[in-house]
Short mmCIF file of N, CA and C in Angstrom, two decimals:
data_model
loop_
_atom_site.label_atom_id
_atom_site.label_comp_id
_atom_site.label_asym_id
_atom_site.label_seq_id
_atom_site.Cartn_x
_atom_site.Cartn_y
_atom_site.Cartn_z
N MET V 1144 6.94 41.43 -62.90
CA MET V 1144 6.00 40.20 -62.75
C MET V 1144 6.25 39.23 -63.75
N ASN V 1145 6.42 38.02 -63.36
CA ASN V 1145 6.64 36.90 -64.32
C ASN V 1145 5.37 36.82 -65.15
N LYS V 1146 5.61 36.54 -66.54
CA LYS V 1146 4.51 36.41 -67.47
C LYS V 1146 3.57 35.29 -67.03
N SER V 1147 3.99 34.15 -66.56
CA SER V 1147 3.20 33.09 -66.24
C SER V 1147 2.29 33.38 -64.99
N GLU V 1148 2.66 34.40 -64.29
CA GLU V 1148 1.84 34.70 -63.04
C GLU V 1148 0.47 35.29 -63.43
N ASN V 1149 0.40 35.80 -64.73
CA ASN V 1149 -0.81 36.41 -65.19
C ASN V 1149 -1.82 35.40 -65.72
N ILE V 1150 -1.35 34.18 -65.80
CA ILE V 1150 -2.21 33.09 -66.43
C ILE V 1150 -2.83 32.28 -65.36
N PHE V 1151 -4.20 32.15 -65.50
CA PHE V 1151 -4.89 31.25 -64.57
C PHE V 1151 -5.24 30.03 -65.27
N VAL V 1152 -4.76 28.84 -64.69
CA VAL V 1152 -5.00 27.56 -65.31
C VAL V 1152 -5.93 26.77 -64.35
N GLU V 1153 -6.99 26.28 -64.88
CA GLU V 1153 -7.91 25.43 -64.19
C GLU V 1153 -7.27 24.01 -64.15
N LYS V 1154 -6.48 23.81 -63.14
CA LYS V 1154 -5.65 22.51 -63.19
C LYS V 1154 -6.54 21.25 -63.04
N GLU V 1155 -7.77 21.39 -62.52
CA GLU V 1155 -8.54 20.18 -62.37
C GLU V 1155 -9.14 19.82 -63.86
N ASP V 1156 -8.92 20.72 -64.86
CA ASP V 1156 -9.41 20.49 -66.21
C ASP V 1156 -8.22 20.02 -67.08
N VAL V 1157 -7.00 19.90 -66.52
CA VAL V 1157 -5.78 19.60 -67.27
C VAL V 1157 -5.38 18.17 -66.82
N GLN V 1158 -5.13 17.25 -67.73
CA GLN V 1158 -4.65 15.84 -67.36
C GLN V 1158 -3.22 16.00 -66.77
N GLY V 1159 -2.94 15.20 -65.73
CA GLY V 1159 -1.73 15.24 -65.05
C GLY V 1159 -0.49 15.01 -65.91
N LEU V 1160 -0.59 14.17 -66.94
CA LEU V 1160 0.57 13.80 -67.79
C LEU V 1160 1.14 15.07 -68.50
N LEU V 1161 0.28 16.05 -68.68
CA LEU V 1161 0.87 17.28 -69.34
C LEU V 1161 1.82 18.05 -68.49
N VAL V 1162 1.83 17.88 -67.14
CA VAL V 1162 2.68 18.58 -66.25
C VAL V 1162 3.63 17.80 -65.39
N ARG V 1163 3.44 16.50 -65.44
CA ARG V 1163 4.33 15.54 -64.69
C ARG V 1163 4.58 14.24 -65.54
N GLY V 1164 5.75 13.67 -65.43
CA GLY V 1164 6.12 12.57 -66.14
C GLY V 1164 5.82 11.21 -65.47
N TYR V 1165 5.21 11.28 -64.23
CA TYR V 1165 4.96 10.09 -63.40
C TYR V 1165 6.24 9.20 -63.29
N GLY V 1166 7.36 9.92 -63.05
CA GLY V 1166 8.66 9.23 -62.85
C GLY V 1166 8.68 8.35 -61.64
N LYS V 1167 7.79 8.63 -60.64
CA LYS V 1167 7.81 7.80 -59.44
C LYS V 1167 7.03 6.45 -59.62
N PHE V 1168 6.38 6.32 -60.84
CA PHE V 1168 5.62 5.13 -61.14
C PHE V 1168 6.49 4.29 -62.25
N PRO V 1169 7.18 3.28 -61.73
CA PRO V 1169 7.99 2.55 -62.66
C PRO V 1169 7.28 1.52 -63.57
N PHE V 1170 6.05 1.38 -63.24
CA PHE V 1170 5.18 0.30 -64.02
C PHE V 1170 4.09 1.03 -64.88
N ALA V 1171 4.01 0.75 -66.11
CA ALA V 1171 2.99 1.42 -66.98
C ALA V 1171 2.59 0.51 -68.06
N LYS V 1172 1.35 0.71 -68.56
CA LYS V 1172 0.87 0.03 -69.78
C LYS V 1172 -0.01 1.05 -70.53
N PHE V 1173 0.11 0.95 -71.82
CA PHE V 1173 -0.71 1.81 -72.73
C PHE V 1173 -1.72 0.89 -73.60
N ILE V 1174 -2.96 1.26 -73.46
CA ILE V 1174 -3.91 0.44 -74.04
C ILE V 1174 -4.54 1.05 -75.20
N LEU V 1175 -4.45 0.51 -76.45
CA LEU V 1175 -4.94 1.00 -77.70
C LEU V 1175 -6.35 0.60 -77.85
N LEU V 1176 -7.25 1.50 -78.04
CA LEU V 1176 -8.71 1.22 -78.17
C LEU V 1176 -9.41 1.72 -79.44
N ASN V 1177 -10.46 1.03 -79.81
CA ASN V 1177 -11.22 1.42 -81.00
C ASN V 1177 -12.66 1.52 -80.54
N ILE V 1178 -13.38 2.62 -80.91
CA ILE V 1178 -14.72 2.86 -80.67
C ILE V 1178 -15.60 2.11 -81.64
N THR V 1179 -16.40 1.20 -81.13
CA THR V 1179 -17.39 0.44 -81.94
C THR V 1179 -18.81 0.99 -81.89
N ASP V 1180 -19.14 1.66 -80.83
CA ASP V 1180 -20.48 2.12 -80.65
C ASP V 1180 -20.28 3.52 -79.91
N GLU V 1181 -20.64 4.57 -80.70
CA GLU V 1181 -20.37 6.01 -80.25
C GLU V 1181 -21.22 6.30 -78.95
N LYS V 1182 -22.48 5.84 -78.96
CA LYS V 1182 -23.26 6.27 -77.77
C LYS V 1182 -22.78 5.57 -76.52
N LEU V 1183 -22.52 4.21 -76.57
CA LEU V 1183 -22.00 3.48 -75.34
C LEU V 1183 -20.60 4.00 -74.96
N ALA V 1184 -19.79 4.43 -75.95
CA ALA V 1184 -18.43 4.82 -75.66
C ALA V 1184 -18.54 6.12 -74.85
N LYS V 1185 -19.52 6.97 -75.17
CA LYS V 1185 -19.62 8.15 -74.47
C LYS V 1185 -20.04 7.95 -73.04
N VAL V 1186 -20.77 6.93 -72.73
CA VAL V 1186 -21.12 6.60 -71.35
C VAL V 1186 -19.92 6.13 -70.68
N TYR V 1187 -18.97 5.33 -71.35
CA TYR V 1187 -17.77 4.94 -70.70
C TYR V 1187 -16.91 6.07 -70.46
N LEU V 1188 -16.76 7.01 -71.41
CA LEU V 1188 -15.90 8.21 -71.27
C LEU V 1188 -16.36 9.07 -70.09
N ASN V 1189 -17.71 9.23 -69.93
CA ASN V 1189 -18.18 9.97 -68.83
C ASN V 1189 -17.88 9.29 -67.49
N LYS V 1190 -17.91 8.02 -67.45
CA LYS V 1190 -17.61 7.17 -66.29
C LYS V 1190 -16.09 7.33 -65.90
N ILE V 1191 -15.22 7.17 -66.89
CA ILE V 1191 -13.75 7.15 -66.58
C ILE V 1191 -13.20 8.59 -66.38
N SER V 1192 -13.94 9.56 -66.78
CA SER V 1192 -13.52 10.97 -66.61
C SER V 1192 -13.23 11.20 -65.06
N ASP V 1193 -13.98 10.67 -64.19
CA ASP V 1193 -13.79 10.75 -62.80
C ASP V 1193 -12.53 10.08 -62.33
N GLN V 1194 -11.96 9.13 -63.07
CA GLN V 1194 -10.80 8.38 -62.61
C GLN V 1194 -9.50 9.03 -63.20
N LEU V 1195 -9.60 9.91 -64.15
CA LEU V 1195 -8.40 10.49 -64.75
C LEU V 1195 -7.76 11.43 -63.72
N ASN V 1196 -6.40 11.35 -63.70
CA ASN V 1196 -5.65 12.21 -62.85
C ASN V 1196 -5.43 13.64 -63.52
N THR V 1197 -5.64 14.62 -62.70
CA THR V 1197 -5.45 15.97 -63.17
C THR V 1197 -4.14 16.57 -62.72
N ALA V 1198 -3.85 17.79 -63.26
CA ALA V 1198 -2.66 18.54 -62.86
C ALA V 1198 -2.76 19.05 -61.48
N LYS V 1199 -3.91 19.00 -60.85
CA LYS V 1199 -4.11 19.61 -59.48
C LYS V 1199 -3.48 18.80 -58.38
N VAL V 1200 -3.51 17.46 -58.62
CA VAL V 1200 -2.98 16.55 -57.45
C VAL V 1200 -1.90 15.61 -58.01
N SER V 1201 -0.91 15.33 -57.16
CA SER V 1201 0.10 14.30 -57.52
C SER V 1201 -0.38 13.09 -56.98
N PRO V 1202 -0.65 12.03 -57.77
CA PRO V 1202 -1.23 10.75 -57.27
C PRO V 1202 -0.21 10.06 -56.43
N GLU V 1203 -0.60 9.13 -55.52
CA GLU V 1203 0.26 8.34 -54.63
C GLU V 1203 0.67 7.02 -55.24
N GLU V 1204 -0.28 6.32 -55.86
CA GLU V 1204 -0.05 4.89 -56.22
C GLU V 1204 -0.38 4.60 -57.61
N LEU V 1205 -1.33 5.36 -58.28
CA LEU V 1205 -1.82 5.04 -59.51
C LEU V 1205 -2.22 6.32 -60.27
N ALA V 1206 -1.85 6.26 -61.58
CA ALA V 1206 -2.36 7.53 -62.37
C ALA V 1206 -2.93 6.95 -63.77
N ILE V 1207 -4.07 7.58 -64.10
CA ILE V 1207 -4.75 7.18 -65.30
C ILE V 1207 -4.96 8.51 -66.18
N ASN V 1208 -4.54 8.33 -67.42
CA ASN V 1208 -4.82 9.47 -68.33
C ASN V 1208 -5.24 8.86 -69.69
N LEU V 1209 -5.89 9.66 -70.49
CA LEU V 1209 -6.49 9.28 -71.75
C LEU V 1209 -6.25 10.24 -72.90
N ALA V 1210 -5.88 9.65 -74.04
CA ALA V 1210 -5.62 10.49 -75.18
C ALA V 1210 -6.52 10.06 -76.28
N PHE V 1211 -6.89 11.02 -77.08
CA PHE V 1211 -7.78 10.83 -78.31
C PHE V 1211 -6.97 11.04 -79.59
N THR V 1212 -7.23 10.28 -80.53
CA THR V 1212 -6.67 10.56 -81.86
C THR V 1212 -7.78 11.38 -82.66
N GLY V 1213 -7.29 11.94 -83.81
CA GLY V 1213 -8.24 12.69 -84.65
C GLY V 1213 -9.38 11.75 -85.12
N LYS V 1214 -9.04 10.49 -85.45
CA LYS V 1214 -9.91 9.54 -85.88
C LYS V 1214 -11.06 9.18 -84.74
N GLY V 1215 -10.42 9.25 -83.51
CA GLY V 1215 -11.29 8.89 -82.32
C GLY V 1215 -12.28 10.02 -82.17
N LEU V 1216 -11.95 11.24 -82.29
CA LEU V 1216 -12.89 12.38 -82.13
C LEU V 1216 -14.01 12.23 -83.25
N LYS V 1217 -13.58 11.90 -84.52
CA LYS V 1217 -14.50 11.68 -85.55
C LYS V 1217 -15.48 10.56 -85.14
N ALA V 1218 -14.99 9.41 -84.60
CA ALA V 1218 -15.87 8.25 -84.27
C ALA V 1218 -16.81 8.67 -83.19
N LEU V 1219 -16.51 9.71 -82.35
CA LEU V 1219 -17.41 10.10 -81.34
C LEU V 1219 -18.50 11.11 -81.89
N LYS V 1220 -18.25 11.39 -83.25
CA LYS V 1220 -19.23 12.34 -83.91
C LYS V 1220 -19.09 13.81 -83.19
N LEU V 1221 -17.82 14.25 -82.97
CA LEU V 1221 -17.70 15.59 -82.56
C LEU V 1221 -18.23 16.55 -83.64
N LYS V 1222 -18.84 17.60 -83.17
CA LYS V 1222 -19.36 18.56 -84.09
C LYS V 1222 -18.32 19.11 -85.03
N GLU V 1223 -18.69 19.16 -86.28
CA GLU V 1223 -17.69 19.53 -87.32
C GLU V 1223 -17.09 20.95 -87.05
N GLU V 1224 -17.83 21.86 -86.55
CA GLU V 1224 -17.29 23.13 -86.33
C GLU V 1224 -16.25 23.14 -85.21
N ILE V 1225 -16.28 22.14 -84.32
CA ILE V 1225 -15.25 21.99 -83.30
C ILE V 1225 -14.10 21.10 -83.84
N TYR V 1226 -14.41 20.03 -84.48
CA TYR V 1226 -13.54 19.12 -85.05
C TYR V 1226 -12.52 19.81 -86.08
N SER V 1227 -13.10 20.68 -86.90
CA SER V 1227 -12.29 21.31 -87.90
C SER V 1227 -11.21 22.33 -87.38
N LYS V 1228 -11.33 22.73 -86.14
CA LYS V 1228 -10.43 23.60 -85.50
C LYS V 1228 -9.03 23.01 -85.12
N PHE V 1229 -9.01 21.64 -85.11
CA PHE V 1229 -7.79 20.97 -84.62
C PHE V 1229 -6.80 21.08 -85.76
N GLN V 1230 -5.48 20.94 -85.50
CA GLN V 1230 -4.42 20.96 -86.47
C GLN V 1230 -4.59 19.93 -87.41
N ARG V 1231 -4.28 20.14 -88.76
CA ARG V 1231 -4.48 19.24 -89.84
C ARG V 1231 -3.65 17.95 -89.59
N GLU V 1232 -2.40 18.10 -88.99
CA GLU V 1232 -1.58 16.90 -88.79
C GLU V 1232 -2.24 15.97 -87.80
N PHE V 1233 -2.90 16.39 -86.77
CA PHE V 1233 -3.69 15.65 -85.83
C PHE V 1233 -4.77 14.89 -86.43
N LEU V 1234 -5.53 15.72 -87.29
CA LEU V 1234 -6.78 15.14 -87.84
C LEU V 1234 -6.39 14.08 -88.92
N GLU V 1235 -5.40 14.21 -89.62
CA GLU V 1235 -5.02 13.26 -90.68
C GLU V 1235 -4.32 12.05 -90.18
N GLY V 1236 -3.47 12.21 -89.12
CA GLY V 1236 -2.78 11.09 -88.61
C GLY V 1236 -1.43 10.85 -89.20
N MET V 1237 -0.57 10.07 -88.64
CA MET V 1237 0.74 9.83 -89.16
C MET V 1237 0.73 8.81 -90.38
N ASP V 1238 -0.38 8.11 -90.59
CA ASP V 1238 -0.35 7.20 -91.73
C ASP V 1238 -0.80 7.90 -92.99
N GLU V 1239 -1.22 9.14 -92.96
CA GLU V 1239 -1.62 9.86 -94.20
C GLU V 1239 -0.39 9.72 -95.11
N PRO V 1240 -0.63 9.47 -96.44
CA PRO V 1240 0.42 9.11 -97.35
C PRO V 1240 1.51 10.14 -97.42
N TYR V 1241 1.16 11.46 -97.60
CA TYR V 1241 2.20 12.49 -97.77
C TYR V 1241 2.98 12.65 -96.51
N ARG V 1242 2.35 12.53 -95.28
CA ARG V 1242 3.11 12.66 -94.03
C ARG V 1242 4.04 11.53 -93.80
N ALA V 1243 3.52 10.28 -94.08
CA ALA V 1243 4.32 9.11 -93.96
C ALA V 1243 5.60 9.26 -94.79
N THR V 1244 5.51 9.81 -95.97
CA THR V 1244 6.67 9.91 -96.84
C THR V 1244 7.65 10.91 -96.20
N ILE V 1245 7.24 12.16 -95.83
CA ILE V 1245 8.11 13.13 -95.29
C ILE V 1245 8.78 12.73 -94.00
N LEU V 1246 8.06 11.78 -93.22
CA LEU V 1246 8.64 11.27 -92.03
C LEU V 1246 9.55 10.15 -92.24
N GLY V 1247 9.70 9.71 -93.44
CA GLY V 1247 10.57 8.57 -93.75
C GLY V 1247 9.98 7.21 -93.56
N ASP V 1248 8.64 7.12 -93.39
CA ASP V 1248 7.94 5.80 -93.26
C ASP V 1248 7.68 5.24 -94.61
N ILE V 1249 8.72 4.74 -95.25
CA ILE V 1249 8.68 4.17 -96.56
C ILE V 1249 9.33 2.75 -96.48
N TYR V 1250 9.15 1.99 -97.68
CA TYR V 1250 9.70 0.69 -97.74
C TYR V 1250 9.14 -0.19 -96.58
N SER V 1251 10.11 -0.85 -95.80
CA SER V 1251 9.60 -1.68 -94.81
C SER V 1251 8.91 -0.95 -93.63
N ASN V 1252 9.10 0.36 -93.55
CA ASN V 1252 8.53 1.16 -92.49
C ASN V 1252 7.20 1.77 -92.95
N HIS V 1253 6.78 1.50 -94.18
CA HIS V 1253 5.52 2.00 -94.62
C HIS V 1253 4.39 1.69 -93.80
N PRO V 1254 3.36 2.54 -93.59
CA PRO V 1254 2.19 2.37 -92.68
C PRO V 1254 1.44 1.06 -93.02
N ASP V 1255 1.52 0.54 -94.24
CA ASP V 1255 0.89 -0.65 -94.59
C ASP V 1255 1.50 -1.88 -93.84
N ASN V 1256 2.64 -1.68 -93.35
CA ASN V 1256 3.41 -2.77 -92.61
C ASN V 1256 3.43 -2.58 -91.12
N TRP V 1257 2.75 -1.61 -90.59
CA TRP V 1257 2.63 -1.35 -89.20
C TRP V 1257 1.77 -2.42 -88.52
N SER V 1258 2.08 -2.82 -87.28
CA SER V 1258 1.34 -3.83 -86.61
C SER V 1258 0.08 -3.14 -85.96
N TRP V 1259 0.10 -1.84 -85.77
CA TRP V 1259 -1.15 -1.18 -85.38
C TRP V 1259 -1.02 0.26 -85.82
N GLY V 1260 -2.15 0.98 -86.03
CA GLY V 1260 -2.14 2.41 -86.38
C GLY V 1260 -2.11 2.63 -87.81
N GLY V 1261 -1.81 1.70 -88.73
CA GLY V 1261 -1.78 1.81 -90.03
C GLY V 1261 -3.06 1.65 -90.85
N PRO V 1262 -3.13 1.95 -92.08
CA PRO V 1262 -4.44 1.90 -92.84
C PRO V 1262 -4.99 0.52 -92.98
N LYS V 1263 -4.19 -0.62 -92.75
CA LYS V 1263 -4.67 -2.01 -92.88
C LYS V 1263 -5.07 -2.53 -91.49
N ASN V 1264 -5.06 -1.75 -90.44
CA ASN V 1264 -5.39 -2.16 -89.06
C ASN V 1264 -6.63 -1.41 -88.58
N ASP V 1265 -7.18 -1.91 -87.46
CA ASP V 1265 -8.25 -1.15 -86.82
C ASP V 1265 -7.81 0.27 -86.50
N GLU V 1266 -8.61 1.28 -86.61
CA GLU V 1266 -8.25 2.57 -86.27
C GLU V 1266 -8.09 2.65 -84.77
N VAL V 1267 -6.98 3.30 -84.35
CA VAL V 1267 -6.74 3.59 -82.95
C VAL V 1267 -7.50 4.88 -82.59
N HIS V 1268 -8.52 4.81 -81.77
CA HIS V 1268 -9.27 6.00 -81.36
C HIS V 1268 -8.93 6.60 -80.07
N LEU V 1269 -8.49 5.81 -79.15
CA LEU V 1269 -8.26 6.23 -77.80
C LEU V 1269 -6.95 5.45 -77.34
N ILE V 1270 -6.16 6.12 -76.42
CA ILE V 1270 -5.06 5.48 -75.79
C ILE V 1270 -5.29 5.70 -74.25
N LEU V 1271 -5.47 4.62 -73.52
CA LEU V 1271 -5.63 4.69 -72.08
C LEU V 1271 -4.21 4.49 -71.46
N MET V 1272 -3.78 5.37 -70.71
CA MET V 1272 -2.36 5.24 -70.18
C MET V 1272 -2.43 5.05 -68.66
N VAL V 1273 -1.90 3.87 -68.23
CA VAL V 1273 -2.01 3.59 -66.83
C VAL V 1273 -0.61 3.46 -66.21
N TYR V 1274 -0.32 4.17 -65.17
CA TYR V 1274 0.96 4.28 -64.49
C TYR V 1274 0.75 3.78 -63.00
N ALA V 1275 1.71 2.99 -62.53
CA ALA V 1275 1.49 2.50 -61.15
C ALA V 1275 2.85 2.37 -60.33
N LYS V 1276 2.58 2.41 -59.11
CA LYS V 1276 3.74 2.28 -58.03
C LYS V 1276 4.27 0.83 -58.08
N THR V 1277 3.43 -0.18 -58.21
CA THR V 1277 3.86 -1.63 -58.23
C THR V 1277 3.14 -2.30 -59.40
N GLN V 1278 3.72 -3.44 -59.78
CA GLN V 1278 3.19 -4.29 -60.80
C GLN V 1278 1.83 -4.82 -60.45
N ASN V 1279 1.57 -5.15 -59.21
CA ASN V 1279 0.29 -5.72 -58.79
C ASN V 1279 -0.79 -4.68 -58.88
N ILE V 1280 -0.45 -3.38 -58.53
CA ILE V 1280 -1.40 -2.29 -58.65
C ILE V 1280 -1.84 -2.05 -60.18
N LEU V 1281 -0.76 -2.18 -61.01
CA LEU V 1281 -0.99 -1.95 -62.40
C LEU V 1281 -1.85 -3.05 -62.96
N ASP V 1282 -1.55 -4.29 -62.73
CA ASP V 1282 -2.30 -5.49 -63.19
C ASP V 1282 -3.73 -5.41 -62.85
N ASN V 1283 -3.98 -5.16 -61.58
CA ASN V 1283 -5.38 -5.03 -61.10
C ASN V 1283 -6.23 -3.97 -61.80
N GLU V 1284 -5.56 -2.82 -62.06
CA GLU V 1284 -6.18 -1.76 -62.72
C GLU V 1284 -6.44 -2.09 -64.26
N ILE V 1285 -5.51 -2.77 -64.87
CA ILE V 1285 -5.71 -3.15 -66.25
C ILE V 1285 -6.77 -4.13 -66.39
N ASP V 1286 -6.97 -5.10 -65.47
CA ASP V 1286 -8.07 -6.10 -65.48
C ASP V 1286 -9.29 -5.38 -65.31
N LYS V 1287 -9.40 -4.49 -64.39
CA LYS V 1287 -10.62 -3.73 -64.11
C LYS V 1287 -11.07 -3.00 -65.33
N GLN V 1288 -10.10 -2.28 -65.99
CA GLN V 1288 -10.40 -1.50 -67.20
C GLN V 1288 -10.88 -2.37 -68.40
N LYS V 1289 -10.23 -3.58 -68.56
CA LYS V 1289 -10.57 -4.39 -69.64
C LYS V 1289 -11.93 -4.99 -69.52
N ASN V 1290 -12.49 -5.14 -68.26
CA ASN V 1290 -13.85 -5.58 -68.08
C ASN V 1290 -14.82 -4.53 -68.61
N ASP V 1291 -14.50 -3.30 -68.68
CA ASP V 1291 -15.34 -2.22 -69.02
C ASP V 1291 -15.50 -2.07 -70.47
N PHE V 1292 -14.53 -2.50 -71.33
CA PHE V 1292 -14.53 -2.08 -72.72
C PHE V 1292 -15.66 -2.58 -73.59
N THR V 1293 -15.72 -3.98 -73.76
CA THR V 1293 -16.70 -4.46 -74.66
C THR V 1293 -18.06 -4.09 -74.43
N SER V 1294 -18.51 -4.06 -73.10
CA SER V 1294 -19.92 -3.68 -72.75
C SER V 1294 -20.20 -2.16 -72.96
N ASN V 1295 -19.17 -1.43 -73.21
CA ASN V 1295 -19.20 0.00 -73.37
C ASN V 1295 -18.83 0.45 -74.83
N GLY V 1296 -19.04 -0.37 -75.84
CA GLY V 1296 -18.84 -0.01 -77.21
C GLY V 1296 -17.38 0.31 -77.59
N ILE V 1297 -16.49 -0.33 -76.93
CA ILE V 1297 -15.03 -0.10 -77.13
C ILE V 1297 -14.35 -1.50 -77.31
N SER V 1298 -13.53 -1.61 -78.30
CA SER V 1298 -12.77 -2.81 -78.53
C SER V 1298 -11.30 -2.59 -78.20
N LEU V 1299 -10.64 -3.64 -77.63
CA LEU V 1299 -9.27 -3.51 -77.43
C LEU V 1299 -8.42 -3.95 -78.58
N ILE V 1300 -7.55 -3.04 -79.00
CA ILE V 1300 -6.65 -3.35 -80.14
C ILE V 1300 -5.40 -4.03 -79.66
N GLU V 1301 -4.77 -3.49 -78.76
CA GLU V 1301 -3.48 -4.03 -78.20
C GLU V 1301 -3.13 -3.31 -76.88
N ILE V 1302 -2.44 -4.04 -76.03
CA ILE V 1302 -1.84 -3.45 -74.82
C ILE V 1302 -0.33 -3.38 -74.98
N LYS V 1303 0.18 -2.16 -74.85
CA LYS V 1303 1.68 -2.05 -75.05
C LYS V 1303 2.26 -2.00 -73.64
N ASP V 1304 3.22 -2.93 -73.35
CA ASP V 1304 3.95 -2.98 -72.12
C ASP V 1304 5.10 -1.96 -72.05
N THR V 1305 5.61 -1.62 -70.95
CA THR V 1305 6.72 -0.78 -70.82
C THR V 1305 7.73 -1.36 -69.93
N ILE V 1306 8.94 -0.89 -69.90
CA ILE V 1306 9.96 -1.24 -68.92
C ILE V 1306 10.70 -0.07 -68.49
N SER V 1307 11.21 -0.02 -67.30
CA SER V 1307 12.12 1.03 -66.82
C SER V 1307 13.52 0.64 -67.08
N LEU V 1308 14.27 1.58 -67.79
CA LEU V 1308 15.66 1.28 -68.05
C LEU V 1308 16.47 1.42 -66.83
N PRO V 1309 17.55 0.57 -66.64
CA PRO V 1309 18.42 0.53 -65.52
C PRO V 1309 18.90 1.97 -65.15
N SER V 1310 19.13 2.81 -66.09
CA SER V 1310 19.71 4.09 -65.88
C SER V 1310 18.72 5.08 -65.19
N GLY V 1311 17.51 4.73 -65.26
CA GLY V 1311 16.40 5.58 -64.73
C GLY V 1311 16.08 6.72 -65.68
N LYS V 1312 16.59 6.57 -66.96
CA LYS V 1312 16.30 7.55 -67.87
C LYS V 1312 15.48 6.93 -69.04
N GLU V 1313 14.81 7.85 -69.82
CA GLU V 1313 14.04 7.25 -70.99
C GLU V 1313 15.01 7.03 -72.10
N HIS V 1314 14.55 6.47 -73.29
CA HIS V 1314 15.40 5.93 -74.19
C HIS V 1314 16.24 6.94 -75.02
N PHE V 1315 15.89 8.27 -74.92
CA PHE V 1315 16.71 9.32 -75.56
C PHE V 1315 17.81 9.81 -74.63
N GLY V 1316 17.71 9.37 -73.42
CA GLY V 1316 18.82 9.67 -72.45
C GLY V 1316 18.37 10.72 -71.44
N PHE V 1317 17.12 11.24 -71.55
CA PHE V 1317 16.58 12.21 -70.50
C PHE V 1317 16.04 11.54 -69.31
N ARG V 1318 16.17 12.19 -68.21
CA ARG V 1318 15.64 11.57 -66.97
C ARG V 1318 14.06 11.62 -67.06
N ASP V 1319 13.56 12.66 -67.61
CA ASP V 1319 12.02 12.83 -67.70
C ASP V 1319 11.74 13.68 -68.96
N GLY V 1320 11.34 12.98 -69.99
CA GLY V 1320 11.19 13.63 -71.26
C GLY V 1320 9.84 14.30 -71.42
N ILE V 1321 8.98 14.18 -70.44
CA ILE V 1321 7.61 14.84 -70.51
C ILE V 1321 7.45 16.03 -69.79
N SER V 1322 7.83 16.11 -68.51
CA SER V 1322 7.43 17.21 -67.69
C SER V 1322 8.54 18.28 -67.61
N MET V 1323 9.67 18.14 -68.43
CA MET V 1323 10.74 19.04 -68.33
C MET V 1323 10.42 20.44 -68.81
N PRO V 1324 9.59 20.64 -69.79
CA PRO V 1324 9.28 22.02 -70.36
C PRO V 1324 8.56 22.85 -69.31
N ALA V 1325 8.91 24.13 -69.32
CA ALA V 1325 8.03 24.97 -68.45
C ALA V 1325 6.73 25.36 -69.15
N ILE V 1326 5.74 25.42 -68.38
CA ILE V 1326 4.32 25.66 -68.86
C ILE V 1326 3.83 26.86 -68.25
N ASP V 1327 3.37 27.84 -69.02
CA ASP V 1327 2.75 29.06 -68.45
C ASP V 1327 1.56 28.65 -67.59
N GLY V 1328 1.42 29.29 -66.43
CA GLY V 1328 0.42 29.02 -65.54
C GLY V 1328 0.74 28.03 -64.46
N PHE V 1329 1.82 27.45 -64.58
CA PHE V 1329 2.33 26.42 -63.56
C PHE V 1329 3.56 26.94 -62.87
N GLY V 1330 3.70 28.18 -62.60
CA GLY V 1330 4.76 28.69 -61.88
C GLY V 1330 6.05 28.97 -62.71
N GLY V 1331 5.83 28.94 -64.05
CA GLY V 1331 7.03 29.35 -64.99
C GLY V 1331 8.24 28.38 -65.02
N LYS V 1332 8.00 27.20 -64.35
CA LYS V 1332 9.13 26.23 -64.52
C LYS V 1332 8.51 24.81 -64.62
N ALA V 1333 9.32 23.85 -64.92
CA ALA V 1333 8.90 22.54 -65.09
C ALA V 1333 8.35 21.95 -63.72
N ILE V 1334 7.30 21.22 -63.72
CA ILE V 1334 6.82 20.56 -62.52
C ILE V 1334 7.53 19.23 -62.33
N THR V 1335 8.05 18.85 -61.28
CA THR V 1335 8.53 17.49 -61.05
C THR V 1335 7.74 16.87 -59.92
N GLU V 1336 7.81 15.50 -59.82
CA GLU V 1336 7.06 14.78 -58.87
C GLU V 1336 7.36 15.34 -57.47
N THR V 1337 8.61 15.57 -57.16
CA THR V 1337 9.06 15.96 -55.77
C THR V 1337 8.46 17.26 -55.40
N GLU V 1338 8.20 18.20 -56.44
CA GLU V 1338 7.68 19.53 -56.09
C GLU V 1338 6.19 19.48 -55.70
N ASN V 1339 5.59 18.35 -56.08
CA ASN V 1339 4.09 18.27 -55.82
C ASN V 1339 3.73 17.34 -54.66
N GLU V 1340 4.77 16.69 -54.07
CA GLU V 1340 4.46 15.69 -53.02
C GLU V 1340 4.41 16.49 -51.71
#
């Protein structure tokens, strides 16, 4: 019996990005966010949780996923007994002085010089990742999401645009750098978009 066959995964509780790279969606934007009001932000997160794509279903036209930083969990006042169980590297962040040094972020690459995410910038607490089949679908969704931020205790830091390379591969030369690894509980092999359609 395959080891992964013994593992039961509640796919509806796993964000889709962890098992598929959304390669069929050539348009994407990543929205960097800062929590300004913890209580209002929790209302927003509860609302958007219903819009997040899970590993259970392969979306047809639009996929939305959300990532937290360690500082974001702190801003939400996550209980210390839960917060402290995360890896130190995640909680401290990449701009922590020792980590920045060992990663080679020195001189002109020092975190003090970063345009976002560094100690001299607003803290990035959340990253909303939006993937779409067309530019129009993407733009409409981004506009809709932006309208929700300010009234829900969240400020927009920056929107990062993306482009699809002509080769159809990501910048390290892989066709899909996210969903290639095999994950236990998902059939023992990497999930691709075509396998789920």
